[in-house]
Short mmCIF file of C-alpha atoms in Angstrom, two decimals:
data_model
loop_
_atom_site.label_atom_id
_atom_site.label_comp_id
_atom_site.label_asym_id
_atom_site.label_seq_id
_atom_site.Cartn_x
_atom_site.Cartn_y
_atom_site.Cartn_z
CA MET R 1 108.90 88.12 75.52
CA LYS R 2 105.86 89.53 77.35
CA TYR R 3 108.12 91.39 79.79
CA ILE R 4 110.19 92.88 77.00
CA PHE R 5 106.99 94.18 75.40
CA LEU R 6 105.79 95.59 78.73
CA LEU R 7 109.10 97.37 79.32
CA THR R 8 108.95 98.86 75.84
CA THR R 9 105.44 100.20 76.35
CA LEU R 10 106.41 101.75 79.67
CA ILE R 11 109.43 103.54 78.25
CA PHE R 12 107.97 104.91 75.04
CA VAL R 13 104.86 107.01 74.58
CA SER R 14 102.65 106.47 71.57
CA LYS R 15 103.86 107.00 68.02
CA GLN R 16 101.09 109.52 67.47
CA VAL R 17 102.41 111.61 70.35
CA TYR R 18 105.89 111.62 68.86
CA ALA R 19 104.39 112.60 65.52
CA GLN R 20 103.30 115.85 67.15
CA ASP R 21 105.59 118.57 68.33
CA VAL R 22 106.93 117.11 71.60
CA LYS R 23 107.68 120.58 72.90
CA LYS R 24 104.05 121.57 72.34
CA ILE R 25 102.86 118.65 74.45
CA GLN R 26 105.38 119.39 77.19
CA THR R 27 104.23 123.00 77.24
CA ALA R 28 100.60 121.87 77.47
CA PHE R 29 101.42 119.76 80.50
CA GLU R 30 103.37 122.63 82.07
CA ASN R 31 100.45 125.03 81.56
CA SER R 32 98.03 122.41 82.84
CA TYR R 33 99.97 122.19 86.12
CA ILE R 34 100.05 125.99 86.40
CA HIS R 35 96.28 126.24 85.91
CA GLU R 36 95.68 123.44 88.41
CA ASN R 37 97.84 125.19 91.02
CA ASP R 38 95.68 128.28 90.44
CA ASN R 39 92.54 126.14 90.96
CA ASP R 40 91.55 126.76 87.35
CA ILE R 41 90.69 123.18 86.50
CA GLU R 42 88.71 124.03 83.36
CA ASN R 43 91.72 125.58 81.64
CA SER R 44 93.97 122.88 83.06
CA ILE R 45 91.81 120.43 81.13
CA ASN R 46 91.46 122.58 78.01
CA VAL R 47 95.18 122.95 77.33
CA LEU R 48 95.52 119.17 77.30
CA LYS R 49 92.46 118.68 75.12
CA ASP R 50 94.19 120.89 72.53
CA VAL R 51 96.96 118.28 72.16
CA TYR R 52 94.86 115.18 72.91
CA VAL R 53 95.47 111.90 71.12
CA ASP R 54 93.48 108.89 72.20
CA ASP R 55 96.41 106.49 72.53
CA SER R 56 98.47 108.67 74.86
CA TYR R 57 98.65 107.06 78.28
CA GLU R 58 100.01 110.21 79.90
CA ILE R 59 97.33 112.56 78.59
CA ASN R 60 94.49 110.17 79.46
CA LEU R 61 95.89 109.63 82.95
CA ARG R 62 96.21 113.36 83.55
CA LEU R 63 92.71 114.07 82.21
CA GLY R 64 91.31 111.34 84.41
CA TRP R 65 92.69 113.14 87.44
CA LEU R 66 91.61 116.60 86.32
CA TYR R 67 88.05 115.56 85.49
CA TYR R 68 87.87 113.91 88.90
CA GLN R 69 89.03 117.18 90.48
CA ASN R 70 86.31 118.93 88.50
CA SER R 71 83.67 116.45 89.77
CA ASP R 72 83.00 115.18 86.23
CA PHE R 73 83.21 111.57 87.34
CA ASN R 74 81.96 110.04 84.10
CA ALA R 75 84.67 111.78 82.08
CA SER R 76 87.26 110.87 84.71
CA GLU R 77 86.20 107.23 84.56
CA LYS R 78 86.42 107.29 80.75
CA HIS R 79 89.97 108.63 80.63
CA TYR R 80 91.34 106.40 83.38
CA THR R 81 89.79 103.44 81.57
CA GLU R 82 91.49 104.52 78.33
CA ALA R 83 94.81 104.75 80.17
CA ILE R 84 94.38 101.19 81.44
CA LYS R 85 93.57 99.96 77.94
CA ILE R 86 96.85 101.44 76.74
CA LEU R 87 98.95 100.05 79.61
CA PRO R 88 96.98 97.20 81.23
CA TYR R 89 99.60 96.56 83.94
CA SER R 90 99.49 100.13 85.23
CA GLU R 91 98.70 100.28 88.92
CA GLU R 92 98.63 104.09 88.99
CA ALA R 93 95.82 104.18 86.41
CA LYS R 94 93.85 101.55 88.34
CA PHE R 95 94.23 103.46 91.59
CA GLY R 96 93.13 106.55 89.65
CA LEU R 97 90.05 104.79 88.27
CA ILE R 98 89.01 103.90 91.80
CA LEU R 99 88.52 107.61 92.58
CA PRO R 100 85.57 108.32 90.25
CA LYS R 101 84.16 104.82 90.78
CA ALA R 102 84.04 105.41 94.53
CA ALA R 103 82.61 108.90 94.05
CA MET R 104 79.76 107.34 92.06
CA ASN R 105 79.29 104.61 94.70
CA LYS R 106 80.26 101.86 92.25
CA TRP R 107 81.65 99.77 95.08
CA ASN R 108 81.53 96.43 93.30
CA ASP R 109 83.70 97.95 90.56
CA VAL R 110 86.06 99.36 93.19
CA ILE R 111 86.43 95.92 94.78
CA ASP R 112 87.11 94.37 91.36
CA ILE R 113 89.82 96.94 90.60
CA TYR R 114 91.58 96.34 93.91
CA LYS R 115 91.48 92.61 93.17
CA GLN R 116 92.99 93.26 89.71
CA ILE R 117 95.83 95.21 91.34
CA LEU R 118 96.43 92.38 93.81
CA ILE R 119 96.60 89.82 91.00
CA ILE R 120 99.50 91.81 89.53
CA SER R 121 101.02 92.86 92.88
CA PRO R 122 99.82 90.55 95.68
CA ASN R 123 101.84 92.44 98.30
CA ASN R 124 100.67 95.94 97.36
CA THR R 125 100.01 97.29 100.85
CA LYS R 126 97.80 100.16 99.71
CA ALA R 127 95.47 97.83 97.79
CA ASN R 128 95.42 95.27 100.61
CA TYR R 129 94.66 97.94 103.20
CA LYS R 130 91.98 99.77 101.20
CA LEU R 131 90.22 96.56 100.20
CA GLY R 132 90.44 95.44 103.81
CA LEU R 133 88.64 98.63 104.88
CA ILE R 134 85.85 97.99 102.38
CA PHE R 135 85.42 94.42 103.61
CA TYR R 136 85.50 95.56 107.24
CA ASN R 137 82.80 98.17 106.61
CA LYS R 138 80.74 95.48 104.87
CA LYS R 139 81.18 93.37 108.04
CA MET R 140 83.15 90.80 106.05
CA PHE R 141 85.52 90.54 108.99
CA SER R 142 87.27 87.29 108.07
CA ASP R 143 88.14 88.63 104.61
CA ALA R 144 89.32 91.90 106.12
CA TYR R 145 91.46 90.03 108.66
CA VAL R 146 93.39 88.21 105.92
CA LEU R 147 94.20 91.46 104.12
CA PHE R 148 95.22 93.39 107.24
CA GLU R 149 97.35 90.45 108.35
CA LYS R 150 99.29 90.75 105.08
CA VAL R 151 99.73 94.51 105.57
CA VAL R 152 101.11 94.00 109.08
CA ASN R 153 103.41 91.19 107.95
CA LEU R 154 104.90 93.63 105.44
CA TYR R 155 104.83 96.71 107.73
CA PRO R 156 104.84 95.30 111.29
CA PHE R 157 104.83 98.68 113.07
CA ASP R 158 102.44 100.59 110.79
CA ARG R 159 99.78 102.20 112.97
CA ASP R 160 96.86 102.00 110.54
CA GLY R 161 97.57 98.40 109.60
CA LEU R 162 97.98 97.35 113.24
CA LEU R 163 94.79 99.11 114.28
CA MET R 164 92.59 97.50 111.62
CA TYR R 165 94.26 94.12 112.15
CA ALA R 166 93.42 94.48 115.84
CA TRP R 167 89.77 95.36 115.18
CA SER R 168 89.41 92.54 112.65
CA SER R 169 90.92 90.13 115.16
CA LEU R 170 88.45 91.29 117.78
CA GLN R 171 85.51 90.91 115.42
CA ILE R 172 86.36 87.29 114.60
CA GLY R 173 86.96 86.33 118.22
CA LYS R 174 90.77 86.37 118.31
CA THR R 175 90.76 88.34 121.55
CA LYS R 176 94.29 87.51 122.71
CA GLU R 177 95.70 88.58 119.36
CA ALA R 178 93.54 91.73 119.37
CA ARG R 179 94.85 92.74 122.83
CA ILE R 180 98.47 92.38 121.72
CA LEU R 181 97.80 94.40 118.56
CA PHE R 182 95.92 97.22 120.31
CA ASN R 183 98.84 97.54 122.73
CA LYS R 184 101.27 97.70 119.83
CA VAL R 185 99.22 100.57 118.40
CA LEU R 186 99.68 102.39 121.72
CA MET R 187 103.44 101.88 121.40
CA ASN R 188 103.27 103.54 117.99
CA THR R 189 100.72 106.22 118.90
CA PRO R 190 100.32 106.75 122.66
CA ASN R 191 96.73 107.36 123.79
CA ASN R 192 95.29 106.35 120.42
CA ALA R 193 91.54 106.64 121.02
CA SER R 194 90.55 103.70 118.82
CA ALA R 195 93.09 101.36 120.44
CA LEU R 196 91.95 102.41 123.90
CA GLU R 197 88.36 101.77 122.89
CA GLY R 198 89.28 98.30 121.70
CA LEU R 199 91.11 97.50 124.95
CA ALA R 200 88.14 98.78 126.96
CA ILE R 201 85.90 96.30 125.15
CA LEU R 202 88.33 93.50 125.95
CA ASN R 203 88.61 94.40 129.66
#
């Protein structure tokens, strides 16, 4: 029953939105894209504010992005959060919310959001990789290793995943594994400077 409800919410926008002139909303979105392409973010925002309803996932998501583009991170955070309230399973809104959170250095919140995404989608490679980078930069190498291992299991010849898996392996003392992985990076990207640096440390 939960999945039927989720599918319904994904297919249909809010009743309030349908109560308005749908064509007016579509035109507002069209004009918003035009203004954004012209780097006129203020008017890109304003045309959507003219048709704003608080329970519209689409409008809140779009405003979250536009306010982020306009460096109004508090407003961006607010609208992405509203979008998530409307559709709690939305990964795109959570990935969007990470943008203003990171810009405001709210790293604990960013980590929590990635973890929320991974609860819903444990094999989401973007979330695994990005969270792995955060852990690596925090010198939480064992935690990073687990996440990069999952990325490489899913995408065995992905350069970025292989490279960070290699560095994490090196940091936790898995030198044989690190050597193999750095060499795989060089198969993917010959003369990769980071892989060569890693191999130089191992030699």
